[in-house]
Coordinates of C-alpha atoms in Angstrom, one line a residue:
M152 CA 56.7 170.4 51.6
L153 CA 55.8 167.1 49.9
Y154 CA 52.8 165.1 51.1
F155 CA 52.0 161.5 50.4
E156 CA 50.0 158.7 52.0
S157 CA 51.9 155.9 53.7
R158 CA 50.4 153.3 51.3
Q159 CA 51.8 155.3 48.4
A160 CA 55.4 154.5 49.4
P161 CA 55.8 151.5 47.1
A162 CA 54.6 153.5 44.1
L163 CA 56.8 156.5 45.0
F164 CA 59.9 154.2 45.4
S165 CA 59.2 152.7 41.9
N166 CA 59.0 156.2 40.4
Y167 CA 62.1 157.4 42.2
R168 CA 64.1 154.4 41.2
Q169 CA 63.2 154.9 37.5
I170 CA 64.4 158.5 37.7
M171 CA 67.7 157.5 39.3
E172 CA 68.3 154.7 36.8
K173 CA 67.9 157.2 34.0
K174 CA 70.7 159.1 35.6
G175 CA 72.9 156.0 35.9
I176 CA 72.4 155.7 39.7
D177 CA 71.5 152.4 41.3
I178 CA 69.4 152.6 44.4
S179 CA 67.9 149.9 46.6
R180 CA 64.6 150.0 48.4
R181 CA 66.5 150.1 51.7
R182 CA 68.6 153.0 50.6
F183 CA 65.4 154.8 49.4
I184 CA 63.8 154.4 52.8
G185 CA 66.9 155.5 54.6
T186 CA 67.1 158.6 52.4
T187 CA 63.5 159.5 52.9
A188 CA 63.9 159.1 56.7
T189 CA 66.8 161.6 56.8
A190 CA 64.6 164.0 54.8
A191 CA 61.7 163.9 57.2
A192 CA 61.7 167.6 57.5
A193 CA 60.8 167.9 53.8
I194 CA 58.5 164.9 53.5
T195 CA 55.5 164.2 55.7
I196 CA 53.5 161.0 55.6
L197 CA 49.8 161.8 56.1
P198 CA 46.8 159.6 56.8
S199 CA 44.5 159.2 53.8
H200 CA 41.7 161.4 55.1
T201 CA 44.0 164.4 55.0
I202 CA 45.0 163.8 51.4
A203 CA 41.3 164.1 50.6
G204 CA 41.5 167.8 50.7
L205 CA 43.9 167.7 47.8
G206 CA 41.3 166.6 45.4
H207 CA 39.8 163.2 46.3
T208 CA 39.0 160.9 49.1
P209 CA 40.6 157.4 48.9
P210 CA 37.9 154.6 48.8
S211 CA 39.2 153.3 52.2
D212 CA 38.3 156.5 53.9
K213 CA 34.9 157.4 55.1
L214 CA 32.7 160.3 54.2
N215 CA 31.3 162.4 57.0
I216 CA 27.6 162.5 56.3
A217 CA 24.8 164.5 57.7
G218 CA 21.1 163.7 57.4
I219 CA 18.3 166.3 57.1
G220 CA 14.8 164.8 57.4
I221 CA 15.6 161.5 59.0
G222 CA 12.2 160.2 60.3
G223 CA 11.1 158.2 57.3
V224 CA 12.9 157.3 54.0
G225 CA 15.8 159.4 55.2
L226 CA 16.6 156.8 57.9
T227 CA 16.5 154.1 55.2
N228 CA 19.1 156.1 53.2
L229 CA 21.3 156.5 56.2
R230 CA 21.0 152.8 57.1
H231 CA 22.4 152.1 53.6
L232 CA 25.2 154.5 54.3
E233 CA 26.2 153.3 57.8
S234 CA 29.6 152.1 56.5
E235 CA 30.4 155.9 56.3
N236 CA 30.6 158.3 59.3
I237 CA 27.1 159.6 60.2
V238 CA 28.2 162.7 62.1
A239 CA 25.1 164.9 62.3
L240 CA 21.3 164.5 62.2
C241 CA 18.6 167.1 61.7
D242 CA 14.8 166.8 61.9
V243 CA 12.0 169.2 62.9
D244 CA 10.2 166.3 64.7
W245 CA 12.5 164.6 67.2
D246 CA 9.8 162.1 68.2
Y247 CA 9.5 160.9 64.6
A248 CA 13.2 161.0 64.2
S249 CA 14.0 159.1 67.4
P250 CA 14.8 155.7 65.6
A251 CA 17.5 157.5 63.7
F252 CA 18.9 159.1 66.9
K253 CA 19.0 155.6 68.5
K254 CA 20.6 154.1 65.4
F255 CA 23.4 156.7 65.3
P256 CA 23.8 157.8 69.0
N257 CA 27.2 159.5 68.4
A258 CA 25.8 162.0 65.8
S259 CA 25.1 165.6 66.8
K260 CA 21.4 166.4 66.8
Y261 CA 19.7 169.5 65.3
M262 CA 16.3 170.8 64.4
D263 CA 17.3 173.6 62.0
F264 CA 19.5 172.6 59.1
R265 CA 20.9 176.1 58.9
N266 CA 22.4 175.8 62.4
M267 CA 23.8 172.3 61.6
L268 CA 25.5 173.5 58.4
E269 CA 27.0 176.5 60.2
K270 CA 28.3 174.6 63.2
E271 CA 29.4 171.2 61.8
K272 CA 32.5 172.1 59.8
N273 CA 33.5 168.5 59.1
I274 CA 30.6 167.5 56.9
D275 CA 31.5 166.1 53.5
A276 CA 28.0 165.1 52.2
V277 CA 24.4 165.6 53.1
V278 CA 21.3 163.3 52.7
I279 CA 18.0 165.3 52.5
A280 CA 14.6 163.6 52.8
T281 CA 12.4 166.4 54.2
A282 CA 9.0 167.4 53.0
D283 CA 9.2 168.5 49.3
H284 CA 8.8 172.2 50.1
T285 CA 12.1 172.4 52.0
H286 CA 14.2 170.3 49.6
A287 CA 15.6 173.3 47.6
L288 CA 16.6 175.5 50.5
A289 CA 18.4 172.7 52.4
A290 CA 20.2 171.4 49.3
L291 CA 21.2 174.9 48.0
A292 CA 22.6 175.8 51.4
A293 CA 24.7 172.7 51.5
M294 CA 25.8 172.9 47.8
R295 CA 27.1 176.4 48.4
M296 CA 29.4 175.0 51.1
S297 CA 30.6 172.4 48.5
K298 CA 28.8 169.5 50.2
H299 CA 27.9 166.4 48.1
I300 CA 24.1 166.0 48.0
Y301 CA 21.8 163.0 48.0
L302 CA 18.2 164.4 47.7
Q303 CA 15.0 162.5 47.8
T304 CA 12.3 162.6 45.1
P305 CA 10.9 164.8 43.7
L306 CA 14.0 166.9 43.5
T307 CA 12.1 170.1 44.4
H308 CA 8.6 171.5 45.0
S309 CA 8.7 174.0 42.1
V310 CA 10.1 174.2 38.6
Y311 CA 12.3 177.2 39.4
E312 CA 13.8 175.5 42.4
S313 CA 14.7 172.5 40.3
R314 CA 16.4 174.7 37.7
I315 CA 18.4 176.5 40.4
L316 CA 19.6 173.3 42.0
T317 CA 20.6 171.9 38.6
E318 CA 22.6 175.0 37.7
T319 CA 24.1 175.4 41.1
A320 CA 25.4 171.8 41.1
R321 CA 27.4 172.6 38.0
Q322 CA 29.3 175.4 39.7
F323 CA 30.8 173.3 42.5
P324 CA 33.0 170.1 42.4
I325 CA 30.3 168.1 44.1
V326 CA 28.4 164.9 43.4
T327 CA 24.6 164.9 43.3
Q328 CA 22.1 162.1 43.3
M329 CA 18.3 162.0 43.5
G330 CA 16.9 159.2 45.6
N331 CA 15.1 157.3 42.8
Q332 CA 16.9 154.0 43.5
G333 CA 15.3 152.2 40.5
C334 CA 17.5 154.4 38.3
S335 CA 20.4 152.2 39.4
D336 CA 18.6 148.9 39.2
E337 CA 18.8 146.1 36.5
G338 CA 15.3 146.6 35.1
I339 CA 15.8 150.1 33.8
R340 CA 19.0 149.0 32.1
L341 CA 17.3 146.1 30.4
I342 CA 14.5 148.4 29.2
C343 CA 17.1 150.8 27.8
E344 CA 19.1 148.1 26.0
W345 CA 15.9 146.5 24.5
I346 CA 14.5 149.8 23.2
W347 CA 17.9 151.0 21.9
S348 CA 18.4 147.7 20.1
G349 CA 15.1 148.3 18.2
A350 CA 13.4 145.3 19.9
I351 CA 10.0 147.1 19.8
G352 CA 10.6 149.6 17.1
E353 CA 10.1 153.4 17.6
V354 CA 8.2 154.2 20.8
T355 CA 5.3 156.6 20.3
E356 CA 3.4 156.2 23.5
V357 CA 4.1 155.5 27.2
H358 CA 1.5 154.7 29.8
A359 CA 2.4 155.0 33.5
W360 CA 0.3 154.5 36.6
T361 CA 0.4 154.1 40.4
D362 CA -1.9 153.0 43.2
R363 CA -1.3 156.2 45.1
P364 CA -2.6 158.1 46.9
L365 CA -2.8 155.9 49.9
W366 CA -4.0 158.9 51.9
A367 CA -7.0 161.3 51.6
Q368 CA -6.7 164.1 49.0
G369 CA -9.0 166.7 47.4
M370 CA -9.8 168.1 50.9
E371 CA -10.8 171.5 52.1
R372 CA -8.3 173.2 54.3
P373 CA -9.3 172.4 57.9
K374 CA -10.1 175.1 60.5
G375 CA -8.9 175.3 64.0
S376 CA -5.7 174.2 65.6
K377 CA -4.2 171.7 68.1
G378 CA -1.4 172.1 70.6
V379 CA 2.0 171.6 68.9
P380 CA 3.6 168.3 70.1
R381 CA 6.5 168.9 72.5
D382 CA 9.1 167.4 70.1
L383 CA 7.9 169.1 66.9
E384 CA 9.2 172.6 65.9
W385 CA 6.2 173.6 63.8
E386 CA 7.7 176.9 62.5
L387 CA 10.6 174.9 61.1
F388 CA 8.4 172.4 59.5
L389 CA 6.5 175.2 57.7
G390 CA 9.8 176.6 56.6
P391 CA 9.3 178.8 53.5
A392 CA 5.5 177.9 53.2
S393 CA 2.9 180.4 54.4
F394 CA 1.9 180.1 58.0
R395 CA -1.0 177.9 59.1
E396 CA -1.9 176.6 62.5
Y397 CA -0.7 173.1 63.5
L398 CA -3.0 170.2 63.0
P399 CA -1.9 166.5 63.0
I400 CA -3.4 166.1 59.5
Y401 CA -0.3 167.8 58.1
T402 CA 2.6 165.9 59.5
P403 CA 4.3 163.5 59.8
W404 CA 4.1 162.0 56.3
K405 CA 0.6 163.3 55.4
W406 CA 2.0 166.5 54.0
R407 CA 1.9 165.1 50.5
A408 CA -1.9 165.8 50.5
W409 CA -1.4 169.6 50.6
W410 CA -0.1 171.7 47.7
D411 CA 1.9 173.9 50.1
F412 CA 4.1 171.0 51.1
G413 CA 4.0 168.4 48.4
C414 CA 2.6 167.4 44.9
G415 CA 0.2 164.5 45.7
S416 CA 0.6 161.2 44.0
L417 CA 2.6 162.4 41.1
G418 CA 5.1 164.0 43.5
D419 CA 5.3 160.8 45.5
M420 CA 5.8 158.3 42.7
G421 CA 6.4 160.2 39.5
C422 CA 10.2 160.2 39.5
A423 CA 10.3 156.5 40.3
I424 CA 7.7 155.3 37.9
L425 CA 8.5 157.6 34.9
D426 CA 12.2 157.2 35.3
P427 CA 12.5 154.3 32.8
A428 CA 10.7 156.4 30.2
F429 CA 13.0 159.4 30.7
K430 CA 16.1 157.2 30.6
A431 CA 15.3 154.9 27.7
L432 CA 13.7 157.6 25.5
K433 CA 16.1 160.3 26.5
L434 CA 13.3 162.6 27.4
Q435 CA 13.9 166.1 28.8
N436 CA 11.6 169.0 28.0
P437 CA 7.9 168.5 27.1
V438 CA 6.3 171.0 24.7
A439 CA 2.8 170.6 26.0
V440 CA 0.8 169.1 28.9
E441 CA -2.8 168.5 29.8
G442 CA -4.5 167.3 33.0
S443 CA -7.9 166.2 34.3
S444 CA -9.0 164.8 37.6
T445 CA -11.6 164.2 40.2
P446 CA -12.4 167.3 42.3
L447 CA -9.5 169.2 43.8
T448 CA -9.3 172.3 45.9
I449 CA -7.0 175.2 46.0
D450 CA -5.2 173.5 48.9
S451 CA -5.2 169.8 48.1
P452 CA -4.5 167.6 45.1
P453 CA -7.2 165.4 43.6
A454 CA -7.9 161.8 44.6
A455 CA -7.4 160.6 41.0
Q456 CA -6.0 162.2 37.9
K457 CA -4.9 161.7 34.3
I458 CA -2.0 163.7 32.8
T459 CA -0.6 163.7 29.3
W460 CA 2.7 165.2 28.2
W461 CA 3.9 165.8 24.6
F462 CA 7.6 165.4 24.0
P463 CA 9.3 166.4 20.7
A464 CA 11.5 164.2 18.6
R465 CA 15.0 163.6 20.0
D466 CA 18.3 162.6 18.2
N467 CA 18.0 159.1 16.8
M468 CA 19.9 156.2 18.3
P469 CA 22.1 154.1 16.1
K470 CA 19.5 151.3 15.9
V471 CA 16.2 153.1 16.5
G472 CA 14.6 156.4 15.9
M473 CA 13.3 158.7 18.7
P474 CA 10.2 160.3 17.3
E475 CA 7.6 162.5 19.1
V476 CA 6.1 160.6 22.0
K477 CA 3.1 161.0 24.3
V478 CA 3.4 160.1 27.9
Y479 CA 0.3 159.3 30.0
W480 CA 0.0 159.2 33.8
Y481 CA -2.9 157.7 35.8
D482 CA -3.4 157.4 39.5
G483 CA -6.0 157.1 42.2
G484 CA -7.3 153.8 40.8
L485 CA -7.3 155.0 37.1
L486 CA -5.5 152.7 34.7
P487 CA -4.6 152.7 31.0
E488 CA -6.4 150.6 28.6
R489 CA -5.5 147.0 29.1
P490 CA -3.1 145.7 26.4
A491 CA -4.7 143.0 24.2
E492 CA -1.5 141.0 24.5
L493 CA -1.8 140.7 28.3
A494 CA -3.4 137.4 29.5
P495 CA -6.7 137.7 31.5
G496 CA -6.2 137.8 35.2
V497 CA -2.6 139.2 35.1
D498 CA -2.1 142.5 36.8
L499 CA -0.7 145.4 34.8
G500 CA 3.0 145.6 35.5
Q501 CA 2.6 142.7 38.0
D502 CA 3.4 145.3 40.7
P503 CA 0.9 146.8 43.1
N504 CA 2.8 150.1 43.2
G505 CA 2.3 150.8 39.5
G506 CA 4.2 150.4 36.3
L507 CA 4.8 151.4 32.7
I508 CA 3.8 150.2 29.2
F509 CA 6.0 151.3 26.2
V510 CA 4.1 151.2 22.9
G511 CA 6.4 150.7 20.0
T512 CA 5.9 150.3 16.2
K513 CA 6.9 146.7 16.5
G514 CA 5.8 145.6 20.0
K515 CA 5.4 146.6 23.6
I516 CA 7.3 146.4 26.9
M517 CA 5.7 146.3 30.3
C518 CA 7.3 146.7 33.7
G519 CA 6.5 147.4 37.3
A520 CA 7.4 150.6 39.3
A521 CA 11.0 151.8 38.8
G522 CA 11.4 149.4 35.8
A523 CA 11.0 146.3 37.9
N524 CA 10.6 142.9 36.1
P525 CA 10.4 144.2 32.5
T526 CA 8.9 141.9 29.9
L527 CA 7.9 142.0 26.2
L528 CA 4.2 141.7 25.5
P529 CA 2.9 139.1 25.0
V530 CA 5.0 137.6 27.7
E531 CA 5.4 134.4 25.7
E532 CA 7.8 136.3 23.3
M533 CA 10.4 136.4 26.1
S534 CA 11.2 132.7 25.4
Q535 CA 12.2 133.6 21.9
F536 CA 13.9 136.9 22.6
T537 CA 17.6 137.2 22.2
Q538 CA 18.9 139.6 24.8
P539 CA 21.0 142.5 23.2
E540 CA 24.5 143.2 24.4
K541 CA 24.7 144.7 27.9
T542 CA 26.1 148.2 27.3
L543 CA 25.2 150.0 30.5
R544 CA 27.2 150.0 33.7
R545 CA 25.6 147.7 36.3
I546 CA 25.2 148.7 40.0
P547 CA 24.9 145.8 42.4
N548 CA 22.0 145.8 45.0
A549 CA 20.6 149.0 43.7
L550 CA 17.4 148.9 45.8
S551 CA 19.1 147.8 49.0
G552 CA 21.9 150.4 49.2
G553 CA 23.6 150.2 45.8
H554 CA 22.1 153.5 44.7
E555 CA 23.4 155.3 47.7
K556 CA 26.8 153.6 47.6
D557 CA 27.3 154.5 44.0
W558 CA 26.9 158.1 45.1
V559 CA 29.5 157.6 47.8
R560 CA 31.8 156.0 45.3
A561 CA 31.6 159.1 43.0
C562 CA 32.0 161.5 46.0
K563 CA 35.4 159.9 46.8
E564 CA 36.7 160.1 43.2
S565 CA 38.8 163.1 41.9
P566 CA 36.6 165.7 40.2
D567 CA 39.1 165.5 37.3
N568 CA 38.1 162.0 36.3
R569 CA 34.9 161.3 38.3
L570 CA 32.2 159.0 37.0
L571 CA 29.0 160.6 38.0
P572 CA 26.1 158.5 39.4
V573 CA 23.1 157.9 37.2
A574 CA 20.6 160.2 38.9
N575 CA 22.8 163.3 39.1
F576 CA 21.0 166.6 38.9
D577 CA 21.7 167.1 35.2
Y578 CA 19.4 164.1 34.7
A579 CA 17.1 164.5 37.7
G580 CA 16.5 168.2 37.3
P581 CA 14.8 168.2 33.8
M582 CA 12.8 165.1 34.8
T583 CA 11.6 166.8 37.9
E584 CA 10.6 169.9 36.0
A585 CA 8.5 167.9 33.5
I586 CA 6.8 166.1 36.4
L587 CA 6.0 169.4 38.2
I588 CA 4.4 171.0 35.1
G589 CA 2.3 167.8 34.9
A590 CA 1.1 168.5 38.5
M591 CA 0.4 172.1 37.5
S592 CA -1.7 171.1 34.5
V593 CA -4.2 169.4 36.8
R594 CA -4.5 172.6 38.9
L595 CA -5.1 174.5 35.6
Q596 CA -7.7 172.2 34.0
S597 CA -10.4 174.8 34.4
L598 CA -8.7 176.7 31.6
K599 CA -9.9 173.9 29.3
R600 CA -7.0 173.7 26.9
R601 CA -3.7 171.9 26.2
L602 CA -1.0 174.0 27.8
L603 CA 2.0 174.9 25.7
W604 CA 5.3 174.9 27.6
D605 CA 8.5 176.9 26.9
Q606 CA 11.3 175.3 28.8
S607 CA 13.8 178.2 28.4
S608 CA 11.5 180.9 29.9
M609 CA 9.7 178.4 32.3
K610 CA 6.3 179.7 31.1
F611 CA 3.1 178.4 29.6
T612 CA 2.8 180.4 26.3
N613 CA -0.9 180.2 25.7
I614 CA -2.3 181.7 28.9
S615 CA -3.4 185.4 28.7
E616 CA -3.6 188.2 31.3
T617 CA -7.4 187.8 31.3
D618 CA -7.5 184.1 32.0
R619 CA -8.7 183.0 35.5
I620 CA -8.4 179.7 37.3
K621 CA -11.5 178.3 39.0
F622 CA -11.3 176.1 42.1
S623 CA -13.8 174.4 44.3
S624 CA -13.6 176.1 47.7
K625 CA -16.4 174.2 49.4
R626 CA -18.4 171.1 48.6
G627 CA -21.5 170.2 50.5
F628 CA -24.4 167.8 50.1
S629 CA -27.7 167.5 52.0
L630 CA -31.2 166.2 51.5
V631 CA -34.0 168.8 51.5
M632 CA -37.4 167.1 51.7
G633 CA -35.9 164.0 50.2
H634 CA -34.3 165.7 47.3
P635 CA -30.5 166.1 46.9
N636 CA -29.1 169.5 47.5
Y637 CA -25.5 170.2 46.3
D638 CA -23.8 173.1 47.9
T639 CA -20.6 173.6 45.9
Q640 CA -18.9 177.0 46.1
F641 CA -16.1 178.2 43.8
R642 CA -13.5 180.9 43.8
D643 CA -11.3 182.0 41.0
V644 CA -7.9 183.7 40.8
K645 CA -5.9 185.4 38.1
A646 CA -4.1 182.7 36.1
T647 CA -0.8 184.4 35.2
T648 CA 0.0 185.7 38.7
T649 CA -0.9 182.4 40.3
I650 CA 1.1 180.3 37.9
D651 CA 4.1 182.6 38.3
E652 CA 3.9 181.9 42.0
W653 CA 3.7 178.2 41.5
I654 CA 6.7 178.1 39.2
K655 CA 8.8 180.5 41.4
P656 CA 7.4 180.6 44.9
T657 CA 7.8 183.6 47.3
Y658 CA 9.0 182.3 50.6
R659 CA 7.8 183.3 54.0
N660 CA 9.7 186.1 55.8
G661 CA 12.8 184.8 57.5
W662 CA 13.7 182.4 54.7
E663 CA 16.1 183.2 51.9
Q664 CA 14.5 184.1 48.6
I665 CA 16.4 182.1 45.9

């Protein structure tokens, strides 16, 4: 049986007429319609949503989208996608998720994403904005069912998880996108085009910073427990993480302050702020990393940290080389050295959230978080600067829905000629891996060395079986007869075993080991 959409009739008539004319047969449009009407048993006209199963979804049709983790930024993503069909919503905290339930009252409601994916057979795509430690399991389950994936930053909680998601996405005809909206914005495109044109020469250093954390970190794990709120499914929030009693210090939102659930400031802002460096300099796999920080514990990231990555040379661009480059990260109030070209009183990046400085052999570029408002340094050079040709595809309104809509656009295209969105997992996966080994370097600073990283084996190559990692387990201070008394206790663990667990975590019983 032949299937076609009703709006395809004009095109089909044109093709049919050309065939008949080659055979010397003249046919009018009226005769064509009459002929097809008598052949109704052989030809069925279908609505466009049905034709989607044959390889693509026409742009006029709507995707059926489910949300997993909808109480915070997930709701923002869904608001940007409300032109599509929001058919199912899942969150472990129904009180926190209540605004989303009110916004989309016709969507089915779930607490466990596994139940949702099993029962909702009509889902085309999934938006995931849970705590970092459940990103991988939710995304992997949906990808195996050939669902398109929009996944918040950072892509995953561990290096191995990121590698698995990247490789799995290649096995299915799906579209993936990480939620770093700045990757679709104008600023990052200008930075790429300026650097690729040779405007500041070869870039050898990048300095990145953020004002995070806006929450307490470097804490000891609290004791005791509180009654679990009625609308929170605590076991599902813990997911694959080891069990601990509920306390309100963990959720909602404050989970970033705990290694079991997040990666601190770097996990919160790294993929957004470092994105222009990875895109413009074509960075992927660092060969070394080193971190230092204020005190941290085995349970909680530090209040402030500095991290350095070393990236090898990449293939040169037509107009500029891509030599070895060092990338620096600062947070918790730490900042890079102020450029001499920046006028007194002007904020670095002119963005309270953070920013970047690219140091080239012929000049510098400064921007805010996610590449916002880029400028040459000194700023006065912009008046003399001739903008290079715009060579990158532009995405309108990137920060207010364009990033999500570009993902939807790709989802509806045929896999045979699909234009992938800019933050698909082939790009987002390696960037996430680099950011996560940066977070690990801070946890490994007691080893007192630059850590050498092998991307293929996912291992640090200069750590031995005898190395041990030292952590602060308790910090106390008191006055004894007017004199300060510091009561700091430490514990140490075997380095190789602990690092292997950080790279490829073992999940709690009841959760799939990937």
